[in-house]
CSV table of C-alpha atoms in Angstrom, one decimal:
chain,number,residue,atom,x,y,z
A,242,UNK,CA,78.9,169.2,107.5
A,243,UNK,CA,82.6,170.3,107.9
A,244,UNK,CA,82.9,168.0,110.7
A,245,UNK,CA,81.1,165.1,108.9
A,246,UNK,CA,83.5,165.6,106.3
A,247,UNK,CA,87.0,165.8,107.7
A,248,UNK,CA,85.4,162.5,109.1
A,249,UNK,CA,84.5,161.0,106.3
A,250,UNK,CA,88.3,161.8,104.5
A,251,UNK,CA,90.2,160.7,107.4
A,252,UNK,CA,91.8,157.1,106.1
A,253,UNK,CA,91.3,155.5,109.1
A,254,UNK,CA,87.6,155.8,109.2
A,255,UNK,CA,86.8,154.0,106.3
A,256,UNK,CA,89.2,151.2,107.0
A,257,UNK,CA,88.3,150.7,110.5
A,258,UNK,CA,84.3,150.6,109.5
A,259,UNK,CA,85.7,147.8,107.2
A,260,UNK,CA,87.3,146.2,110.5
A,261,UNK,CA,84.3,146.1,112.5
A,262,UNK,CA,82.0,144.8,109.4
A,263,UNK,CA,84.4,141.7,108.1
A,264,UNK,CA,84.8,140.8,112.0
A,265,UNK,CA,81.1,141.3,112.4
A,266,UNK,CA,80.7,139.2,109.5
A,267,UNK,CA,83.2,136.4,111.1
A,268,UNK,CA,81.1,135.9,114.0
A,269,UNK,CA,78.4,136.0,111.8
A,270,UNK,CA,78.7,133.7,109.0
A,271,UNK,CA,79.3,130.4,112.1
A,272,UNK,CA,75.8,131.2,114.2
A,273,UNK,CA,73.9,129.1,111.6
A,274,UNK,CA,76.2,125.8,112.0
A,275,UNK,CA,76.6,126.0,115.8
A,276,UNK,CA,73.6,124.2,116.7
A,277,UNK,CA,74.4,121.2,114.3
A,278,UNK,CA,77.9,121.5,115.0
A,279,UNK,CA,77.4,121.3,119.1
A,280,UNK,CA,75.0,118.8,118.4
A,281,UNK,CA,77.6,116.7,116.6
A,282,UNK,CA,80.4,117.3,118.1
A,283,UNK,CA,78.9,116.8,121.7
A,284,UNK,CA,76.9,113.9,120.3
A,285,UNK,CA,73.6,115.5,121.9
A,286,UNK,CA,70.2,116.6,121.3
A,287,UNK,CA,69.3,120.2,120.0
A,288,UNK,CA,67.8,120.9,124.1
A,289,UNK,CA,71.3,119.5,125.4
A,290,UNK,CA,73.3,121.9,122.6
A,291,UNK,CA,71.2,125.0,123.5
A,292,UNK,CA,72.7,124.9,127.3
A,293,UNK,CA,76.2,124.2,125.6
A,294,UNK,CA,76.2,126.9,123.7
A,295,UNK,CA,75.2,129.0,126.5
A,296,UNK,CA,78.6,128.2,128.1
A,297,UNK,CA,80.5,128.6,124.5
A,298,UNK,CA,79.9,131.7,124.5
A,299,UNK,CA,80.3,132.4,128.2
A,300,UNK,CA,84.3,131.2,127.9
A,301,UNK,CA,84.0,133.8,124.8
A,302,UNK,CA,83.0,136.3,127.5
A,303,UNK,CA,84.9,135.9,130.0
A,304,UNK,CA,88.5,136.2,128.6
A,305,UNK,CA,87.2,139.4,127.0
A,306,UNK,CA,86.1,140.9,129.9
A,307,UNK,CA,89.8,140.6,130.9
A,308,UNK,CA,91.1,141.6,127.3
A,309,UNK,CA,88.8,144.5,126.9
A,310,UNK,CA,90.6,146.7,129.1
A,311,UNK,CA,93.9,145.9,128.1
A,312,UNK,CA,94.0,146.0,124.8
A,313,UNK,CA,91.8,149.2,125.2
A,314,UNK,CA,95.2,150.7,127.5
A,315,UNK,CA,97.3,149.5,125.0
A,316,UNK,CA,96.0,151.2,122.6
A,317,UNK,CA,95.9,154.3,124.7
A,318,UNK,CA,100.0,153.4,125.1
A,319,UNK,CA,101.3,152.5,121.5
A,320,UNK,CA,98.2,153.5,119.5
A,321,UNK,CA,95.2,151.9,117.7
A,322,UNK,CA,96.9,150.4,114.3
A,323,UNK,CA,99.0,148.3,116.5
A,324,UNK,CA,96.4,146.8,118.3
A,325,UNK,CA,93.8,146.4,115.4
A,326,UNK,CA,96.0,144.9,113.2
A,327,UNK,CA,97.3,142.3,116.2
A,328,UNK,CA,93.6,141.3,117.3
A,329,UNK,CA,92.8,140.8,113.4
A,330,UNK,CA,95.8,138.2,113.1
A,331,UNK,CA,95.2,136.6,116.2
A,332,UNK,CA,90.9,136.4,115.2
A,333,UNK,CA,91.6,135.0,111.6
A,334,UNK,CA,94.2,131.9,113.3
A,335,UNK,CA,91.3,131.1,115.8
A,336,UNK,CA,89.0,130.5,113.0
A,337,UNK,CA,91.3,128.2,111.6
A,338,UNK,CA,91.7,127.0,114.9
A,339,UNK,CA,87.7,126.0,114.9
A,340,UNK,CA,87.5,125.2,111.9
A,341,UNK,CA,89.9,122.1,112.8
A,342,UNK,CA,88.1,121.4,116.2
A,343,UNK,CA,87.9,117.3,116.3
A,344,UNK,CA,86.2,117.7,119.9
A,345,UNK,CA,83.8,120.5,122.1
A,346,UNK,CA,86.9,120.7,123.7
A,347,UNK,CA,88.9,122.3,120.8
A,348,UNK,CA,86.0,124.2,120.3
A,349,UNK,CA,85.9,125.5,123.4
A,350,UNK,CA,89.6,126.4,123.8
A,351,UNK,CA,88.7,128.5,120.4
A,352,UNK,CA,86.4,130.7,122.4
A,353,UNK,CA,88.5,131.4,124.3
A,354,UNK,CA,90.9,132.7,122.0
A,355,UNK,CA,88.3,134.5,120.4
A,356,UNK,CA,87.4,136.6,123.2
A,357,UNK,CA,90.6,138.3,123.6
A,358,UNK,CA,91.1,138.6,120.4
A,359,UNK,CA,87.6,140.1,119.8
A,360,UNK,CA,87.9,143.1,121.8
A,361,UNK,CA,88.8,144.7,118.6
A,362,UNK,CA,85.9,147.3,119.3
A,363,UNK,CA,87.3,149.1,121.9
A,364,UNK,CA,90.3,150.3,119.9
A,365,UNK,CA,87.9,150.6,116.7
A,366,UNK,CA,85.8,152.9,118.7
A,367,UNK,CA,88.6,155.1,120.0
A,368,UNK,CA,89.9,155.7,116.5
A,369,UNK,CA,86.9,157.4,115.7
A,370,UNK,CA,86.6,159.3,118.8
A,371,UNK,CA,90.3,160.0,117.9
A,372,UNK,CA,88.9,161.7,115.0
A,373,UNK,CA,85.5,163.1,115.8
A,374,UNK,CA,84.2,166.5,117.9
A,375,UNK,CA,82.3,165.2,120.9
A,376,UNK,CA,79.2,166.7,119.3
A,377,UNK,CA,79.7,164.5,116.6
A,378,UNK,CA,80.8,161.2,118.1
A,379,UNK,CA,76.9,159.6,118.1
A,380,UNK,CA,76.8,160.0,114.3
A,381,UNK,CA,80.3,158.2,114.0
A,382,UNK,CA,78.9,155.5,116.5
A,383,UNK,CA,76.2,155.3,114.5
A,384,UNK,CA,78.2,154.4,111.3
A,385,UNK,CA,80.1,151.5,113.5
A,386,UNK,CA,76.7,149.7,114.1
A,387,UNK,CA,75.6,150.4,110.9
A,388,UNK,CA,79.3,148.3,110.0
A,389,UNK,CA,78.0,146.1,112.6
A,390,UNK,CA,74.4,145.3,111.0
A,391,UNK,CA,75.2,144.9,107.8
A,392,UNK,CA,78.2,142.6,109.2
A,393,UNK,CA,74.7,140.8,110.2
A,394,UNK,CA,73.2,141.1,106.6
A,395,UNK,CA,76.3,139.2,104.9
A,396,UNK,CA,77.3,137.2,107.9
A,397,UNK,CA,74.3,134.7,108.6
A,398,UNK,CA,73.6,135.0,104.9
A,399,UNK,CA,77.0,133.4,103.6
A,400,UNK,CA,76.7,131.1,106.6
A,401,UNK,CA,73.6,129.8,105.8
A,402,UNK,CA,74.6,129.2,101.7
A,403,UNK,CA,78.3,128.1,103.3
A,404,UNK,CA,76.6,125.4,105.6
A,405,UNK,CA,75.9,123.3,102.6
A,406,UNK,CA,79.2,122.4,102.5
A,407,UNK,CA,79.8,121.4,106.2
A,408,UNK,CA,79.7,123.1,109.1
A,409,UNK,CA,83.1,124.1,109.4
A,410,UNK,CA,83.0,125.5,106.1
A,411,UNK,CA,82.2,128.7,107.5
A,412,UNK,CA,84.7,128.9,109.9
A,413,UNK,CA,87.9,129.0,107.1
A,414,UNK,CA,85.7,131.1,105.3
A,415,UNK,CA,85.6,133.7,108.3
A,416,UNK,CA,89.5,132.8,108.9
A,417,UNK,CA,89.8,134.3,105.3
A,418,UNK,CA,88.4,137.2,106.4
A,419,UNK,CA,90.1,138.7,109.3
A,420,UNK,CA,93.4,137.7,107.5
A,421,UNK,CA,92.7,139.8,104.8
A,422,UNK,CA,91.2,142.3,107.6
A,423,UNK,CA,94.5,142.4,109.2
A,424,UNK,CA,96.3,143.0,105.8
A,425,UNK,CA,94.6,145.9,104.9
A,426,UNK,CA,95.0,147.5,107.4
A,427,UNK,CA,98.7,147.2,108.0
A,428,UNK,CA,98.5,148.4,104.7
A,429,UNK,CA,96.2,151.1,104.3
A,430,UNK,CA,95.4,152.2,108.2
A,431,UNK,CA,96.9,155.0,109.4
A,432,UNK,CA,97.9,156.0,113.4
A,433,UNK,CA,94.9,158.2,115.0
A,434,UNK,CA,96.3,158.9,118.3
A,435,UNK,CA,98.5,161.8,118.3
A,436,UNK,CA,102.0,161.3,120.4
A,437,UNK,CA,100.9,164.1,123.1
A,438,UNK,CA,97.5,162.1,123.8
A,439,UNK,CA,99.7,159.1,124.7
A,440,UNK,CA,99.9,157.9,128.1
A,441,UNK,CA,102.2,155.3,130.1
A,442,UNK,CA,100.4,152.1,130.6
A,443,UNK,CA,99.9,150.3,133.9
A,444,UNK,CA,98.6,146.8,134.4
A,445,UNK,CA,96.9,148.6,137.7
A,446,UNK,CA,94.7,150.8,135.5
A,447,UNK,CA,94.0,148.1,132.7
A,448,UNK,CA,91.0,146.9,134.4
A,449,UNK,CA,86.9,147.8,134.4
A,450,UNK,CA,86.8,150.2,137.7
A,451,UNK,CA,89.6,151.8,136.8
A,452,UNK,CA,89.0,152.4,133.2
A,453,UNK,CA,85.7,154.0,134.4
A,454,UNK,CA,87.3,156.3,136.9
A,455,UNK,CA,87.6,159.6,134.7
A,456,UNK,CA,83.8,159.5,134.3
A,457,UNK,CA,83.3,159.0,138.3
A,458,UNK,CA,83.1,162.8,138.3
A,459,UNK,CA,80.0,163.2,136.8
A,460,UNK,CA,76.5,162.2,138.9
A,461,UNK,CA,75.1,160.7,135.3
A,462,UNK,CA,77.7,158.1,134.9
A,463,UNK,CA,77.0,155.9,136.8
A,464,UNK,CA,72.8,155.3,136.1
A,465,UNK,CA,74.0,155.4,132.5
A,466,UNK,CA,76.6,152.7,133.2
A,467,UNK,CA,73.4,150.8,134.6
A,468,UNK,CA,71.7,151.2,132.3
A,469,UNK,CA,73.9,150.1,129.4
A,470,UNK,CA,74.5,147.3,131.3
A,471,UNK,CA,71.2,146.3,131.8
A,472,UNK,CA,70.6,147.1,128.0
A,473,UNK,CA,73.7,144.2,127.5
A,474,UNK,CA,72.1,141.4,129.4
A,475,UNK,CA,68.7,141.8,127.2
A,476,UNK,CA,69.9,142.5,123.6
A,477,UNK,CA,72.5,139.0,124.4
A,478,UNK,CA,69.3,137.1,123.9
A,479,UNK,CA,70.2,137.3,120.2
A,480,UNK,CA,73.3,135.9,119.5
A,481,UNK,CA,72.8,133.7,122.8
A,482,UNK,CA,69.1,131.8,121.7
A,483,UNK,CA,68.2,133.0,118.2
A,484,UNK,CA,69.5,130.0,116.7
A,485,UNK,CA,67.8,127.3,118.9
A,486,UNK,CA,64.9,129.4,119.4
A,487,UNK,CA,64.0,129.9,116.3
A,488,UNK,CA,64.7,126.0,115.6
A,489,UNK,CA,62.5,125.2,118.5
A,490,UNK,CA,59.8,127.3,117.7
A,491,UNK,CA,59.8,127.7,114.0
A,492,UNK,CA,61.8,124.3,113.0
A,493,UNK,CA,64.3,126.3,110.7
A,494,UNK,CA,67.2,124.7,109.6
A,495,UNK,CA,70.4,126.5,109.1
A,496,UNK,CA,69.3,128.9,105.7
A,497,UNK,CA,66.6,129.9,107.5
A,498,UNK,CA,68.5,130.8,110.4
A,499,UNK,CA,70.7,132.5,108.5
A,500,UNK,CA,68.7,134.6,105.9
A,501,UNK,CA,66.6,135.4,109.5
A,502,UNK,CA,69.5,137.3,111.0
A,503,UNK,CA,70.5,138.1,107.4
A,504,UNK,CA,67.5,140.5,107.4
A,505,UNK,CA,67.6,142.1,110.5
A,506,UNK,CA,70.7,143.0,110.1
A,507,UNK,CA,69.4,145.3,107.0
A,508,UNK,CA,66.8,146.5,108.7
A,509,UNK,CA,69.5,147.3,111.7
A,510,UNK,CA,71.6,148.9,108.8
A,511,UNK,CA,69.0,150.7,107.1
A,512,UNK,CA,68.2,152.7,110.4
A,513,UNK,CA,72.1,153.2,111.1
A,514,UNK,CA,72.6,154.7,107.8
A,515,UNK,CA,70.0,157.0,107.3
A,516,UNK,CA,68.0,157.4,110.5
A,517,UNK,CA,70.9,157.4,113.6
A,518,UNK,CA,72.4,160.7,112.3
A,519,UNK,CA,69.3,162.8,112.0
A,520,UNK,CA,67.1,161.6,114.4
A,521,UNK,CA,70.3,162.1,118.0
A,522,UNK,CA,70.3,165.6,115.6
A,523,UNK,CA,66.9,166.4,116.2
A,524,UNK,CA,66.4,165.1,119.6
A,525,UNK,CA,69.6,164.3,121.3
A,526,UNK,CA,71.1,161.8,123.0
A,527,UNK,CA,68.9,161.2,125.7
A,528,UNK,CA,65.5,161.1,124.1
A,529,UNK,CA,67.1,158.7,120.9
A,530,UNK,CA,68.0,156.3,124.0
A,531,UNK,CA,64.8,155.8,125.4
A,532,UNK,CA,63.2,155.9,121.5
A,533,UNK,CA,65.8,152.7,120.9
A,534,UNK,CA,65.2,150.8,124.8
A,535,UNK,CA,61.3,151.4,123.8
A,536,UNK,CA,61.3,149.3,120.9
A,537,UNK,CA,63.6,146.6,122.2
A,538,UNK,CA,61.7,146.6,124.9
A,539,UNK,CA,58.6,145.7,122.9
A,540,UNK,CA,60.4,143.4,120.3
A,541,UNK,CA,61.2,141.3,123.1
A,542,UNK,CA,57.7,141.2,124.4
A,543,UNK,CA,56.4,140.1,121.2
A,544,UNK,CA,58.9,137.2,120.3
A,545,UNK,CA,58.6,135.4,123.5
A,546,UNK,CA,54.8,134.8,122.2
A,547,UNK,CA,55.3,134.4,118.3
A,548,UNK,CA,54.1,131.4,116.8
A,549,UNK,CA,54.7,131.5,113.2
A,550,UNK,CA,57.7,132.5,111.1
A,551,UNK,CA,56.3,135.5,109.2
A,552,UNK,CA,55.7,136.8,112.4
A,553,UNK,CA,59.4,137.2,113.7
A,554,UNK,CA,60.1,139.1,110.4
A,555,UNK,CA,57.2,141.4,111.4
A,556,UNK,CA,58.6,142.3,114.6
A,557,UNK,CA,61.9,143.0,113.1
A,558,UNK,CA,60.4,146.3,111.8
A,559,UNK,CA,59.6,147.4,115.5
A,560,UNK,CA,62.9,146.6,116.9
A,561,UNK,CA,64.6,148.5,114.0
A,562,UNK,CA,65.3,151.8,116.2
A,563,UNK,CA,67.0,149.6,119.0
A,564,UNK,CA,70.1,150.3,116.8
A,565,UNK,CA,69.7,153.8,118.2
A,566,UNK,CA,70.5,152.5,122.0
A,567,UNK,CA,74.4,151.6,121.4
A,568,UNK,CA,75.3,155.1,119.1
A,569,UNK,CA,73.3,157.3,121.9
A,570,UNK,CA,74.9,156.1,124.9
A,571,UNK,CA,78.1,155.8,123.7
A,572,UNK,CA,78.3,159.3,122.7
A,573,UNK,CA,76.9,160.5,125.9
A,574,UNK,CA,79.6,158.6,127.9
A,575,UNK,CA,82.5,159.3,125.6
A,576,UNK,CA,82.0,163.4,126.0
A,577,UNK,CA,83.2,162.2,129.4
A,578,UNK,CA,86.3,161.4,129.1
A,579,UNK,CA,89.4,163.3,128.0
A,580,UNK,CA,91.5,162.4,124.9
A,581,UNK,CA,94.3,160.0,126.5
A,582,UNK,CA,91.6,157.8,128.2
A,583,UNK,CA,89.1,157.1,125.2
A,584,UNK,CA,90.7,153.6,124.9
A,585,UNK,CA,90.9,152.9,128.6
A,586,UNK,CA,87.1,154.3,128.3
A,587,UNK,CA,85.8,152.2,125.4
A,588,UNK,CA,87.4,149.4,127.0
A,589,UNK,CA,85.8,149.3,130.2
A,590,UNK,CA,82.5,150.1,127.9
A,591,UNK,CA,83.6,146.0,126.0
A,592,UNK,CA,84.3,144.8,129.2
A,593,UNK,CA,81.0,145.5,130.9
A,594,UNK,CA,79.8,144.1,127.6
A,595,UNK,CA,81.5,141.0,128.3
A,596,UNK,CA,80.1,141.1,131.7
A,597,UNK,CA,77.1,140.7,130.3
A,598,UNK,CA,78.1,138.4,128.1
A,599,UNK,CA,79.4,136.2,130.4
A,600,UNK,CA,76.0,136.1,132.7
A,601,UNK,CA,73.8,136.8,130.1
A,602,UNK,CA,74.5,133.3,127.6
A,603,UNK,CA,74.4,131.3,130.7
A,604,UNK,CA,71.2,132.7,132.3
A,605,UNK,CA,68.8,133.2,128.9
A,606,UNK,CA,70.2,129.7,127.3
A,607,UNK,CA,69.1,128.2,130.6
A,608,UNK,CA,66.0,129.9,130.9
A,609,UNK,CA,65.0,128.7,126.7
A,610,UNK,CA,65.6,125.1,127.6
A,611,UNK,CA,63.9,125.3,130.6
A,612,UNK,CA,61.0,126.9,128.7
A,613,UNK,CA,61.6,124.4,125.7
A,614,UNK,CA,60.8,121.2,128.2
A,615,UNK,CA,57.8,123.0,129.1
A,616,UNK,CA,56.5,123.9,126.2
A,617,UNK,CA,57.5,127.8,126.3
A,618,UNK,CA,60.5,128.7,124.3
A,619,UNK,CA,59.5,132.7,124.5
A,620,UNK,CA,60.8,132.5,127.8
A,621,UNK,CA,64.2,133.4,127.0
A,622,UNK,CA,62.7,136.8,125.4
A,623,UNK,CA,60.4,137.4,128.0
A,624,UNK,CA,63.3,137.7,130.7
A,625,UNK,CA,65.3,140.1,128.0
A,626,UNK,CA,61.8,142.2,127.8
A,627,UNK,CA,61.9,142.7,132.1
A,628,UNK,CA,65.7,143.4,131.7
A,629,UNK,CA,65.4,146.3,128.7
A,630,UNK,CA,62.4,147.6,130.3
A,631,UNK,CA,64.7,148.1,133.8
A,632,UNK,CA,67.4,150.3,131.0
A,633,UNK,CA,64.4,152.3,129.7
A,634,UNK,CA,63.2,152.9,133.2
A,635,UNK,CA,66.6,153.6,134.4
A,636,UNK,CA,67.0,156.2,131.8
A,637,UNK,CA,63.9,158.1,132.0
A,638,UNK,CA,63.8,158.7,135.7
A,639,UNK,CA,67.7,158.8,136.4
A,640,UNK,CA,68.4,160.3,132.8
A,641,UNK,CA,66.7,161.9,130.1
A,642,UNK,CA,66.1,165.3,132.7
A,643,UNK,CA,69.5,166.2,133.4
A,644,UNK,CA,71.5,168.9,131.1
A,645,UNK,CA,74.0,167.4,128.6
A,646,UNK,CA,77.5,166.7,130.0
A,647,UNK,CA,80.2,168.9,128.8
A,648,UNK,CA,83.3,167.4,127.6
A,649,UNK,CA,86.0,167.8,130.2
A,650,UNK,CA,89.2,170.4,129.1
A,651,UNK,CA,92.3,168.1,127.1
C-alpha cells in the first residue's frame, strides 16, 4: 500500500492520467461524425466511406509508427514534460486543423499530423514507470486504460450530443481540449526522469528493432512481442469498423454510435478501476493475459453474428476483462528494461501499435465492405476473433509456463 501511495502523491501521476483521458477523449468525441463527414466530404455512399476511413486512419498510423520511437528517445534524452506538453500543442492545432478541412484531402493531411503527434502514450507510460516498482507497474497500467475507457465514456458521448451541431463541431471541441491539456501541464506537471537515468539520443536507436533490443535478452520477449501484436490487429476492429458496422447492421445514426462506445468505455473503466489491480494481484501477469485475450476473443465471435442492438450491449459485458490484456503485458515487458530505456521501450511498444494500426484499418475496413455487399457485415469481427485467438494461443503455449522475468540491475 506504501507503493500505491507514493504513486498516488506523485504530481505527475495524476496529471498525466488527465493527459491520456482528455486526448482519449479527442479522438473520441470525432468517431461518431466521421462516417457522415467522409460521406460528405468525399461525396460517397456509407460502403465507399467505410474503405476511406480505413485508409484515414492508416495515414494516422503510419506517421506514428515513425513518431513512436522518437518521441519515446526524446523523452529518454530531455525528459517526459517536454515531450507531453509538445505533442499536446501540436494535437489540439490539428483539431483545428480538421475542423477547417474544406476537402478529404485536408482531412487527410490532419491524420497525418495527428499521428505524430499522438504518440503521446509512450512518454505517458514512461512517467509512470518512472515512478512505479516493477512489481507495481500493471496496477499503474491499469489506471492508464482506465484514463483511456472512460476517455471512451465522455468521448463518443459528447460527440454524439456535439454532432447536432455539425460534424465539425466536435473537432474545435476536441482542439479545446488538448489546448487546455497542454496548459496544465506546463503548469502543474512535474519532470519524472531523474538526470542520472538520462541518456544521449541517436536517430540510429530511435527506431522499433532497436528500441526492442534491451529486451532481446530474455527468451519470453519475443512470443510476447507476438502476441501483443497479434492482440493490436484484432482489438483495431473497434475504432476501425464500429462506426459503419454498427450503421450497417443496426442503422444507428450518430447518438447511437456515440452513447454505444459511450458505454463500453464504462464498462472498460469499471473493470480498470476496481478489478485490474486485484485480480494481476491474485493471479499475475500471465494468467490476467490470457483471462483478458479469452474474452476478446469471444466478444469478437459473438459480434460478427449479432443482429439486434440490445445485443451488442450484451456482449459488452463479456468483453469487459479484455481491458486486462494491455495492463498485463505491459508490465510483463516493462520489468524488462532498465530505467534509461523505458521511453525507447514504450515507444517501440506504440510503434508496433501503429504497425498494427497501419495494416489492421486497411485489412478489417476492407473485409466489412466486402462483407456489407454480401450481406455479412460480422465479417470484419470474425477476422479480429481468428487474430485474438492466435494472442491467446500464443500466450498459453509460449507464455503463461515460464517463471516471471526479473527486472534487469539499473
Amino acid at each position: 500500500m506504501a507503493t500505491q501511495s507514493a504513486q498516488l502523491t506523485n504530481r505527475a501521476v495524476p496529471v498525466v492520467l488527465a493527459a491520456v483521458l482528455i486526448d482519449t477523449i479527442g479522438f473520441g468525441i470525432v468517431i461518431p461524425v466521421l462516417p457522415g463527414l467522409i460521406e460528405r466530404l468525399g461525396h460517397m455512399d456509407l460502403e465507399a466511406a467505410t474503405r476511406t476511413a480505413g485508409y484515414l486512419l492508416a495515414i494516422f498510423a503510419v506517421t506514428q509508427f515513425f513518431a513512436g520511437p522518437v518521441l519515446g528517445n526524446l523523452s529518454d534524452r530531455f525528459g517526459r514534460r517536454p515531450v507531453l506538453i509538445g505533442a499536446m500543442l501540436a494535437f489540439g492545432l490539428d483539431y483545428l486543423l480538421m475542423a477547417a478541412a474544406p476537402t478529404l484531402a485536408w482531412l487527410f493531411a490532419g491524420r497525418a499530423i495527428a499521428g505524430v503527434a499522438g504518440a503521446v502514450y509512450a512518454p505517458a507510460s514512461s512517467v509512470l514507470a518512472d515512478v512505479t516498482p516493477g512489481e507495481g507497474r500493471a496496477r499503474a497500467f491499469g489506471w492508464m486504460s482506465a484514463a483511456f475507457g472512460i476517455g471512451f465514456i465522455l468521448g463518443p458521448g459528447l460527440g454524439g450530443l456535439l454532432s447536432g451541431f455539425g460534424p465539425r463541431a466536435p473537432f474545435v471541441a476536441a482542439a479545446a481540449l488538448a489546448l487546455l491539456n497542454a496548459a496544465v501541464m506546463a503548469v502543474l506537471m512535474p519532470e519524472t526522469l531523474a538526470p542520472d537515468n538520462r541518456r544521449a539520443f541517436d536517430w540510429r536507436q530511435a527506431n522499433v528493432i532497436m528500441s526492442f533490443k534491451p529486451l532481446f535478452r530474455y527468451r519470453e520477449a519475443a512470443p510476447l512481442l507476438l502476441a501483443w501484436f497479434a492482440w493490436q490487429l484484432a482489438s483495431t476492429v473497434y475504432p476501425a469498423t464500429w462506426s459503419f458496422w454498427s450503421a450497417a447492421t443496426f442503422g444507428w445514426d450518430g447518438r447511437a454510435i456515440g452513447w454505444s462506445l459511450a458505454f463500453v468505455g464504462l464498462v472498460m473503466a469499471a473493470v480498470q478501476l476496481f478489478l485490474t489491480g486485484p485480480i494481476i494481484a491474485r493471479i499475475g501477469e500471465r494468467r490476467a493475459s490470457v483471462i483478458g485475450l479469452a474474452s476478446g476473443t469471444a466478444a469478437f465471435l459473438l459480434y460478427a453474428f449479432v443482429t439486434a442492438g440490445w445485443q451488442a450491449y450484451a456482449i459488452f459485458a463479456i468483453s469487459a476483462l479484455s481491458g486486462l490484456v494491455f495492463p498485463a503485458m505491459n508490465g510483463l515487458l516493462s520489468r524488462l528494461a532498465d530505467a534509461s530505456h523505458q521511453g525507447a521501450l514504450q515507444g517501440g511498444i506504440g510503434s508496433m501499435g501503429s504497425v498494427a494500426a497501419i495494416a489492421a484499418p486497411l485489412v478489417l475496413t476492407q473485409t466489412l465492405a466486402m462483407g456489407i455487399a454480401r450481406g455479412f457485415p460480422g465479417a470484419a469481427f470474425l477476422l479480429a476473433a481468428c487474430l485474438a485467438g492466435l494472442s491467446l494461443a500464443i500466450i498459453w503455449v509460449l507464455v503463461l509456463r515460464r517463471t516471471s522475468p526479473k527486472p534487469p540491475a539499473t
